[in-house]
Coordinates of C-alpha atoms in Angstrom, one line a residue:
Chain A
M1 CA 14.2 -31.3 32.0
H2 CA 11.2 -33.6 32.3
S3 CA 10.3 -35.5 29.1
L4 CA 6.9 -35.8 27.7
Q5 CA 5.0 -39.0 28.3
F6 CA 2.1 -39.9 26.1
T7 CA -0.7 -41.6 28.1
A8 CA -3.5 -42.1 25.5
E9 CA -4.0 -41.8 21.8
S10 CA -6.9 -41.8 19.3
S11 CA -7.6 -40.6 15.8
S12 CA -10.9 -39.3 14.4
N13 CA -11.9 -37.1 11.5
G14 CA -8.3 -36.6 10.4
I15 CA -7.2 -35.4 13.9
R16 CA -4.8 -37.4 16.0
E17 CA -5.3 -36.7 19.8
R18 CA -2.6 -37.6 22.2
D19 CA -2.9 -37.0 26.0
F20 CA 0.4 -36.4 27.7
T21 CA 1.9 -35.6 31.1
L22 CA 5.0 -33.6 31.7
G23 CA 6.3 -33.3 35.3
G24 CA 2.8 -34.1 36.6
V25 CA 1.1 -31.5 34.4
P26 CA -1.5 -33.1 32.1
G27 CA -1.9 -31.9 28.5
V28 CA -3.2 -32.8 25.1
L29 CA -1.7 -32.5 21.7
W30 CA -3.8 -32.5 18.6
S31 CA -2.1 -33.1 15.2
P32 CA -3.0 -33.9 11.6
A33 CA -3.7 -37.7 11.5
S34 CA -2.0 -37.9 8.1
G35 CA 1.2 -36.1 8.7
A36 CA 4.7 -36.9 9.6
E37 CA 5.6 -33.7 7.9
R38 CA 6.9 -30.9 10.3
A39 CA 4.3 -28.3 11.0
P40 CA 3.8 -25.2 13.2
L41 CA 2.5 -25.4 16.7
V42 CA -0.1 -23.3 18.5
L43 CA -0.1 -23.5 22.3
M44 CA -3.5 -22.7 23.8
G45 CA -4.7 -21.7 27.2
H46 CA -8.2 -22.6 28.5
G47 CA -10.5 -20.2 30.3
G48 CA -11.1 -20.0 34.0
G49 CA -13.1 -22.9 35.4
A50 CA -12.5 -24.9 32.2
H51 CA -9.9 -27.5 31.2
K52 CA -7.6 -28.6 28.4
K53 CA -10.3 -30.4 26.4
H54 CA -13.1 -27.9 26.8
P55 CA -15.1 -27.5 23.5
A56 CA -13.6 -24.0 23.2
M57 CA -10.1 -25.7 23.0
A58 CA -11.1 -28.8 21.0
G59 CA -13.1 -26.6 18.5
R60 CA -10.2 -24.2 17.9
A61 CA -7.8 -27.2 17.6
H62 CA -10.1 -28.7 15.0
L63 CA -9.8 -25.5 12.9
L64 CA -6.1 -25.3 13.3
V65 CA -5.4 -29.0 12.5
T66 CA -7.8 -29.5 9.7
G67 CA -7.7 -26.0 8.3
C68 CA -4.0 -25.3 8.5
G69 CA -2.3 -28.6 9.1
F70 CA -0.9 -27.2 12.4
H71 CA -0.4 -28.9 15.8
A72 CA -2.3 -27.5 18.8
A73 CA -1.5 -28.2 22.4
V74 CA -3.2 -27.3 25.7
I75 CA -2.1 -28.0 29.3
D76 CA -4.5 -27.9 32.3
A77 CA -3.9 -24.7 34.3
P78 CA -3.0 -25.2 38.0
G79 CA -6.1 -26.2 40.0
H80 CA -8.0 -27.0 36.7
G81 CA -9.0 -30.1 34.8
D82 CA -7.3 -33.2 36.0
R83 CA -5.1 -31.2 38.5
P84 CA -5.9 -31.0 42.2
R85 CA -7.2 -27.9 43.8
T86 CA -5.0 -26.5 46.6
A87 CA -6.5 -24.9 49.7
H88 CA -5.4 -21.6 48.1
D89 CA -7.4 -22.4 45.0
E90 CA -10.5 -23.2 47.1
R91 CA -10.2 -19.9 49.0
E92 CA -9.8 -17.9 45.8
I93 CA -12.7 -19.6 44.2
A94 CA -14.9 -19.0 47.3
E95 CA -14.0 -15.3 47.1
L96 CA -15.1 -15.2 43.5
R97 CA -18.4 -17.0 44.2
K98 CA -19.0 -14.6 47.0
A99 CA -18.5 -11.6 44.8
Q100 CA -20.7 -13.1 42.1
A101 CA -23.5 -13.9 44.6
A102 CA -23.4 -10.4 46.0
G103 CA -23.5 -8.9 42.5
E104 CA -20.1 -7.2 43.2
P105 CA -17.4 -6.6 40.5
E106 CA -15.4 -9.8 39.9
G107 CA -12.1 -8.1 39.0
P108 CA -10.8 -7.8 42.6
A109 CA -11.2 -11.6 43.0
V110 CA -10.2 -12.8 39.5
V111 CA -7.2 -10.5 39.0
P112 CA -4.9 -11.7 41.9
Y113 CA -6.1 -15.3 41.6
N114 CA -5.3 -15.5 37.9
A115 CA -2.0 -13.6 38.3
R116 CA -1.0 -16.3 40.8
L117 CA -2.1 -19.1 38.4
A118 CA 0.0 -17.4 35.7
E119 CA 3.1 -17.4 37.9
L120 CA 2.8 -21.1 38.2
A121 CA 1.7 -21.8 34.6
V122 CA 4.2 -19.8 32.6
P123 CA 7.2 -22.1 33.5
E124 CA 4.9 -25.1 32.9
Y125 CA 4.1 -23.8 29.4
R126 CA 7.7 -23.1 28.6
A127 CA 8.6 -26.7 29.7
A128 CA 5.8 -28.0 27.6
L129 CA 7.2 -26.1 24.6
D130 CA 10.7 -27.5 25.2
A131 CA 9.3 -31.0 25.3
L132 CA 6.9 -30.6 22.3
Q133 CA 9.7 -29.2 20.2
E134 CA 11.6 -32.5 20.8
L135 CA 9.0 -34.2 18.7
P136 CA 10.2 -34.6 15.1
E137 CA 6.8 -33.6 13.7
I138 CA 7.2 -30.2 15.5
G139 CA 10.9 -29.5 15.9
A140 CA 12.8 -26.6 17.4
E141 CA 12.9 -24.4 14.3
G142 CA 9.2 -24.1 13.4
P143 CA 7.0 -21.1 14.2
V144 CA 4.9 -21.2 17.4
G145 CA 1.7 -19.3 18.2
Y146 CA -0.3 -18.9 21.4
A147 CA -4.1 -18.5 21.8
G148 CA -6.0 -18.0 25.0
I149 CA -9.0 -16.1 26.2
G150 CA -9.8 -15.1 29.8
L151 CA -7.5 -17.1 32.1
G152 CA -5.7 -18.1 28.9
T153 CA -4.9 -14.4 28.5
A154 CA -3.9 -13.9 32.1
I155 CA -1.3 -16.8 31.5
G156 CA -0.6 -16.0 27.9
V157 CA 0.4 -12.3 28.2
P158 CA 3.3 -13.0 30.7
L159 CA 4.2 -16.2 28.7
V160 CA 4.5 -14.4 25.4
A161 CA 6.4 -11.5 27.0
A162 CA 8.9 -14.0 28.3
E163 CA 9.1 -16.5 25.5
P164 CA 10.8 -15.4 22.3
R165 CA 9.8 -18.7 20.4
I166 CA 6.2 -17.5 20.3
T167 CA 5.8 -15.2 17.3
A168 CA 2.0 -14.5 17.1
A169 CA -0.7 -14.5 19.7
V170 CA -4.5 -14.3 20.2
F171 CA -5.7 -12.8 23.5
G172 CA -8.8 -11.3 25.0
M173 CA -11.4 -11.0 27.7
M174 CA -9.3 -10.3 30.8
W175 CA -9.0 -7.4 33.3
P176 CA -5.9 -5.5 32.4
D177 CA -4.7 -4.7 35.9
A178 CA -2.0 -7.4 36.3
L179 CA -1.0 -7.5 32.6
F180 CA 0.1 -3.9 31.6
E181 CA 3.8 -4.4 32.2
A182 CA 4.0 -7.7 30.3
A183 CA 1.8 -6.3 27.5
K184 CA 4.2 -3.4 27.0
R185 CA 7.0 -5.9 26.3
I186 CA 5.1 -7.8 23.6
T187 CA 6.0 -6.8 20.1
V188 CA 4.7 -9.8 18.1
P189 CA 1.5 -9.6 16.0
I190 CA -1.6 -10.0 18.2
E191 CA -5.3 -10.3 17.7
F192 CA -7.3 -9.2 20.7
A193 CA -11.0 -10.0 21.3
V194 CA -13.3 -8.1 23.6
Q195 CA -17.1 -8.1 24.2
W196 CA -18.5 -4.5 23.6
D197 CA -21.2 -5.0 26.2
D198 CA -19.2 -7.1 28.7
E199 CA -21.0 -6.9 32.0
R200 CA -17.9 -8.1 33.9
I201 CA -14.9 -6.4 32.4
P202 CA -15.3 -2.6 31.9
R203 CA -15.0 -1.6 28.2
E204 CA -12.5 1.1 28.9
A205 CA -10.3 -1.3 30.9
A206 CA -10.3 -3.8 28.0
L207 CA -9.4 -1.1 25.5
T208 CA -6.5 0.2 27.7
L209 CA -5.0 -3.3 27.7
F210 CA -5.2 -3.5 23.9
D211 CA -3.6 -0.1 23.7
A212 CA -0.7 -1.2 25.9
F213 CA 0.7 -3.9 23.6
A214 CA 3.9 -2.7 21.9
S215 CA 3.1 -4.8 18.8
K216 CA 3.3 -2.9 15.5
E217 CA 0.7 -5.2 14.1
K218 CA -2.3 -5.6 16.4
T219 CA -6.0 -6.0 15.8
L220 CA -8.8 -5.4 18.2
H221 CA -12.0 -7.4 17.5
A222 CA -14.9 -6.0 19.6
N223 CA -18.2 -7.8 19.2
A224 CA -21.6 -6.6 20.5
G225 CA -22.8 -8.8 23.3
E226 CA -22.1 -9.8 26.9
H227 CA -19.1 -11.6 28.4
M228 CA -20.2 -15.1 27.5
E229 CA -21.4 -14.2 24.0
L230 CA -18.1 -14.2 22.1
P231 CA -19.1 -15.2 18.6
R232 CA -18.0 -18.5 17.2
F233 CA -16.6 -16.8 14.1
E234 CA -13.8 -15.3 16.2
A235 CA -12.3 -18.8 16.3
D236 CA -12.3 -18.8 12.5
S237 CA -10.7 -15.4 12.5
A238 CA -8.0 -16.6 14.9
T239 CA -7.2 -19.5 12.6
R240 CA -6.7 -17.2 9.7
F241 CA -4.5 -15.0 11.9
F242 CA -2.3 -17.9 12.6
A243 CA -2.3 -19.1 9.0
R244 CA -1.0 -15.6 8.0
H245 CA 1.6 -15.4 10.7
L246 CA 2.8 -19.0 11.1
G247 CA 3.0 -19.4 7.3
R248 CA 0.4 -21.8 6.0
T249 CA -2.7 -21.2 3.9
V250 CA -6.1 -22.2 5.3
T251 CA -7.1 -25.1 3.2
S252 CA -10.6 -25.8 4.5
P253 CA -12.6 -22.6 5.2
A254 CA -15.1 -23.0 8.0
Chain B
M1 CA -37.4 4.9 -13.6
H2 CA -34.2 4.9 -15.6
S3 CA -33.0 1.6 -17.0
L4 CA -29.5 0.5 -16.8
Q5 CA -27.4 0.7 -20.0
F6 CA -24.3 -1.4 -20.4
T7 CA -21.6 0.5 -22.2
A8 CA -18.6 -1.9 -22.1
E9 CA -17.9 -5.5 -21.2
S10 CA -14.9 -7.7 -20.7
S11 CA -14.0 -11.0 -19.0
S12 CA -10.8 -11.9 -17.3
N13 CA -9.7 -14.5 -14.6
G14 CA -13.3 -15.7 -14.2
I15 CA -14.7 -12.2 -13.6
R16 CA -17.1 -10.5 -16.0
E17 CA -16.8 -6.7 -15.8
R18 CA -19.6 -4.6 -17.2
D19 CA -19.6 -0.8 -17.2
F20 CA -23.0 0.8 -17.1
T21 CA -24.7 4.2 -16.8
L22 CA -28.0 4.9 -15.2
G23 CA -29.6 8.3 -15.5
G24 CA -26.1 9.7 -16.2
V25 CA -24.4 8.0 -13.3
P26 CA -21.6 5.7 -14.4
G27 CA -21.1 2.4 -12.6
V28 CA -19.5 -1.0 -12.9
L29 CA -20.9 -4.5 -12.2
W30 CA -18.5 -7.4 -11.6
S31 CA -20.0 -10.9 -11.8
P32 CA -18.8 -14.5 -12.1
A33 CA -17.9 -15.1 -15.7
S34 CA -19.4 -18.6 -15.5
G35 CA -22.7 -18.0 -14.0
A36 CA -26.2 -17.5 -15.2
E37 CA -27.2 -18.7 -11.8
R38 CA -28.8 -16.1 -9.5
A39 CA -26.4 -14.8 -6.8
P40 CA -26.3 -12.2 -4.1
L41 CA -25.2 -8.6 -4.8
V42 CA -22.9 -6.4 -2.8
L43 CA -23.1 -2.7 -3.5
M44 CA -19.9 -0.9 -2.7
G45 CA -19.0 2.8 -2.2
H46 CA -15.5 4.1 -3.0
G47 CA -13.4 6.4 -0.8
G48 CA -13.1 10.2 -1.1
G49 CA -11.0 11.3 -4.1
A50 CA -11.2 7.7 -5.5
H51 CA -13.5 6.2 -8.2
K52 CA -15.6 3.2 -9.0
K53 CA -12.7 1.1 -10.3
H54 CA -10.1 2.1 -7.7
P55 CA -8.0 -0.9 -6.7
A56 CA -9.7 -0.9 -3.3
M57 CA -13.0 -1.6 -5.1
A58 CA -11.7 -3.9 -7.8
G59 CA -9.8 -5.9 -5.2
R60 CA -12.8 -6.4 -2.9
A61 CA -14.9 -7.3 -6.0
H62 CA -12.4 -9.9 -6.9
L63 CA -12.7 -11.5 -3.5
L64 CA -16.5 -11.4 -3.6
V65 CA -16.9 -12.7 -7.1
T66 CA -14.2 -15.4 -7.1
G67 CA -14.5 -16.3 -3.4
C68 CA -18.3 -16.3 -3.0
G69 CA -19.8 -16.2 -6.5
F70 CA -21.4 -12.9 -5.7
H71 CA -22.0 -9.8 -7.8
A72 CA -20.4 -6.5 -6.8
A73 CA -21.4 -3.1 -8.1
V74 CA -20.0 0.4 -7.6
I75 CA -21.2 3.8 -8.9
D76 CA -19.0 6.9 -9.0
A77 CA -19.9 9.3 -6.2
P78 CA -21.0 12.8 -7.3
G79 CA -17.9 14.8 -8.4
H80 CA -15.8 11.7 -8.5
G81 CA -14.4 9.3 -11.3
D82 CA -16.1 10.0 -14.6
R83 CA -18.5 12.6 -13.2
P84 CA -18.0 16.3 -13.5
R85 CA -17.1 18.4 -10.5
T86 CA -19.4 21.3 -9.8
A87 CA -18.3 24.7 -8.5
H88 CA -19.5 23.5 -5.1
D89 CA -17.2 20.4 -5.3
E90 CA -14.3 22.6 -6.2
R91 CA -14.9 24.9 -3.3
E92 CA -15.2 22.1 -0.8
I93 CA -12.1 20.4 -2.1
A94 CA -10.2 23.7 -1.8
E95 CA -11.4 24.0 1.8
L96 CA -10.1 20.5 2.5
R97 CA -6.7 21.1 0.8
K98 CA -6.4 24.4 2.8
A99 CA -7.0 22.5 6.1
Q100 CA -4.5 19.8 5.2
A101 CA -1.9 22.3 4.1
A102 CA -2.3 24.2 7.4
G103 CA -2.1 21.0 9.4
E104 CA -5.6 21.7 10.8
P105 CA -8.2 19.0 11.5
E106 CA -9.9 17.8 8.4
G107 CA -13.2 16.8 9.9
P108 CA -14.8 20.3 9.7
A109 CA -14.2 20.3 5.9
V110 CA -14.9 16.6 5.2
V111 CA -18.0 16.1 7.3
P112 CA -20.3 18.7 5.6
Y113 CA -18.9 18.0 2.1
N114 CA -19.4 14.2 2.4
A115 CA -22.9 14.7 4.0
R116 CA -23.8 16.7 0.9
L117 CA -22.5 14.0 -1.4
A118 CA -24.4 11.4 0.5
E119 CA -27.7 13.4 0.0
L120 CA -27.1 13.2 -3.7
A121 CA -25.7 9.6 -3.8
V122 CA -28.3 7.8 -1.6
P123 CA -31.1 8.1 -4.2
E124 CA -28.6 7.2 -6.9
Y125 CA -27.7 4.0 -5.1
R126 CA -31.3 3.1 -4.6
A127 CA -32.0 3.7 -8.3
A128 CA -29.0 1.5 -9.1
L129 CA -30.3 -1.2 -6.8
D130 CA -33.7 -1.1 -8.5
A131 CA -32.1 -1.4 -11.9
L132 CA -29.6 -4.1 -11.0
Q133 CA -32.4 -6.2 -9.4
E134 CA -34.1 -6.2 -12.9
L135 CA -31.2 -8.3 -14.1
P136 CA -32.1 -12.0 -14.1
E137 CA -28.8 -13.0 -12.6
I138 CA -29.4 -10.8 -9.6
G139 CA -33.2 -10.6 -9.2
A140 CA -35.4 -8.8 -6.7
E141 CA -35.5 -11.6 -4.0
G142 CA -31.8 -12.1 -3.4
P143 CA -29.8 -10.8 -0.4
V144 CA -28.0 -7.5 -0.8
G145 CA -25.0 -6.2 1.1
Y146 CA -23.2 -2.8 1.2
A147 CA -19.5 -2.1 1.7
G148 CA -17.8 1.3 1.9
I149 CA -15.0 2.9 3.8
G150 CA -14.5 6.7 4.3
L151 CA -16.8 8.5 1.8
G152 CA -18.3 5.1 1.2
T153 CA -19.4 5.1 4.8
A154 CA -20.6 8.7 4.7
I155 CA -22.9 7.5 1.9
G156 CA -23.5 4.0 3.1
V157 CA -24.8 4.8 6.6
P158 CA -27.8 6.9 5.5
L159 CA -28.3 4.5 2.5
V160 CA -28.5 1.4 4.7
A161 CA -30.7 3.2 7.2
A162 CA -33.1 4.0 4.4
E163 CA -32.9 0.8 2.4
P164 CA -34.5 -2.3 3.8
R165 CA -33.2 -4.5 0.9
I166 CA -29.7 -4.2 2.3
T167 CA -29.3 -6.8 5.1
A168 CA -25.6 -6.6 6.0
A169 CA -23.0 -3.8 5.8
V170 CA -19.3 -3.1 6.2
F171 CA -18.3 0.4 7.2
G172 CA -15.5 2.4 8.7
M173 CA -13.0 5.2 8.7
M174 CA -15.4 8.3 8.8
W175 CA -16.0 11.1 11.3
P176 CA -19.3 10.3 13.1
D177 CA -20.7 13.8 13.3
A178 CA -23.2 13.6 10.5
L179 CA -24.0 9.9 10.9
F180 CA -25.2 9.3 14.4
E181 CA -28.9 9.6 13.7
A182 CA -28.8 7.2 10.7
A183 CA -26.6 4.8 12.6
K184 CA -29.1 4.6 15.4
R185 CA -31.7 3.4 12.8
I186 CA -29.5 0.6 11.5
T187 CA -30.2 -2.9 12.9
V188 CA -28.7 -5.2 10.3
P189 CA -25.3 -6.9 11.1
I190 CA -22.3 -4.7 10.5
E191 CA -18.6 -5.0 10.5
F192 CA -16.9 -1.6 11.3
A193 CA -13.2 -0.9 10.6
V194 CA -11.1 1.8 12.4
Q195 CA -7.4 2.6 12.5
W196 CA -6.3 2.7 16.2
D197 CA -3.6 5.4 15.5
D198 CA -5.7 7.4 12.9
E199 CA -4.1 10.8 12.8
R200 CA -7.2 12.3 11.1
I201 CA -10.2 10.8 12.8
P202 CA -10.0 10.9 16.6
R203 CA -10.2 7.4 18.1
E204 CA -12.9 8.3 20.6
A205 CA -15.1 9.7 17.8
A206 CA -14.7 6.5 15.7
L207 CA -15.7 4.4 18.7
T208 CA -18.8 6.5 19.5
L209 CA -20.0 5.9 15.9
F210 CA -19.6 2.1 16.3
D211 CA -21.4 2.3 19.6
A212 CA -24.3 4.2 18.0
F213 CA -25.4 1.4 15.6
A214 CA -28.5 -0.4 16.9
S215 CA -27.4 -3.7 15.3
K216 CA -27.6 -6.7 17.6
E217 CA -24.7 -8.2 15.7
K218 CA -21.9 -5.7 15.2
T219 CA -18.1 -6.2 15.1
L220 CA -15.4 -3.5 15.5
H221 CA -12.1 -4.2 13.9
A222 CA -9.4 -1.8 15.1
N223 CA -6.0 -2.2 13.6
A224 CA -2.8 -0.5 14.7
G225 CA -1.6 2.0 12.2
E226 CA -2.5 5.4 10.7
H227 CA -5.4 6.4 8.5
M228 CA -4.0 5.1 5.2
E229 CA -2.7 1.8 6.7
L230 CA -5.9 -0.3 6.8
P231 CA -4.5 -3.8 6.4
R232 CA -5.4 -5.8 3.3
F233 CA -6.7 -8.7 5.4
E234 CA -9.7 -6.5 6.3
A235 CA -11.0 -7.1 2.7
D236 CA -10.7 -10.8 3.3
S237 CA -12.6 -10.4 6.6
A238 CA -15.3 -8.4 4.9
T239 CA -15.7 -11.1 2.3
R240 CA -16.2 -13.7 5.0
F241 CA -18.7 -11.4 6.7
F242 CA -20.8 -11.2 3.5
A243 CA -20.4 -15.0 3.0
R244 CA -21.9 -15.5 6.5
H245 CA -24.7 -13.1 6.1
L246 CA -25.7 -13.3 2.4
G247 CA -25.6 -17.1 2.5
R248 CA -22.8 -18.5 0.5
T249 CA -19.6 -20.3 1.6
V250 CA -16.3 -18.9 0.7
T251 CA -14.9 -21.3 -1.8
S252 CA -11.5 -20.0 -2.4
P253 CA -9.8 -18.6 0.7
A254 CA -7.5 -15.7 0.1

């Protein structure tokens, strides 16, 4: 097992940010600046084309750390952020750009590419969880959540299906095709976001994926608007979801 | 115009409760015990077979008053709570009980009965709003919301379509048949709750009603579970929705 190496550290506005690498995979851990006290961890997965410190990740981490006193960690997906693109990545991205330029459906390009990224990323996330739980401020006993939209869902659904330490998850905004079988094995509480007028992912397809989760407690949030218009208040809602399920009260409402 | 007459008053846990009647219609107004300051009002509509002080109403009022400093008011629907049942009410209720006992769909009984109740209740709600806005602590300029599930939606959809003073609404859990035309005229932000495994209201019917609203900002919350299993956290979510749209911050997260 690789051990986690911190490569940079800063603190601002009550949030401690530590960059790390683990077996060559770069990640970031955000924590309460004050706390040595043990607290729950939320693993997060960034969207396609984004990276571990994208504002969508840093913004959600801010809510989780300052609102709940939780830790939040993200690793770069293969071929994303500070990680090199392989020839395979370049070919897949070219396929996607071609479909977009031609006004064709993106699913046939995104689905297999993201499924391949998930195959690589799931063991990386599990290794990151092993290493993060070695830290005394996280520990091996505390509850763990997962949040990821888009590519973060393509990785997160097989991850949560495989990983019993993750007890609550926020997903959304991904074609269902490669995810049905894993979704059927997930029984932990989930919150699932879709865009009602998504011009890329057909509404019916999004709803069939929500339907597939075996979770007794699952909530669909469908907002009016296109693919890129997911409202900011869904990040607040996800924070409250984790506060409910990972066992802390939200102390600073957004 | 009838004027509002207060018939009882009490205060407890920071909440002032005032019973009132208006033209023979009994209602209740919950307000911050502390405040003479002007604050937004949320009108609420109770469910079928319930009444103005049902725990579902008192509980939501508690969140709105103590969490946001808002006023919340409910009136008994025709034939409900402290209001007499007419022979027509008795016939409609007998129809519904018959369908339930026979295991038949309830929609054919509920839809026309609730549509009739809404015809009577909409002018009652508008008169209550007129009278409540005469109170200095509410006023005619402040923002107004509406929240109602079930029968509260059957009344609320035509009410909000007709009433320009209502600028945000929470609905859910009602057959769409009698509500499409009014829903298409509603453009204010809405939050709409359905139960994903509702054994009474078909899922597809619930989704078509959500789809019909003309609101640019609308959010569907679909929770796993049967008709009576709407999760309590939806009341928290509705409170935050009104805090966003009626312009106050939630000060005491639930």
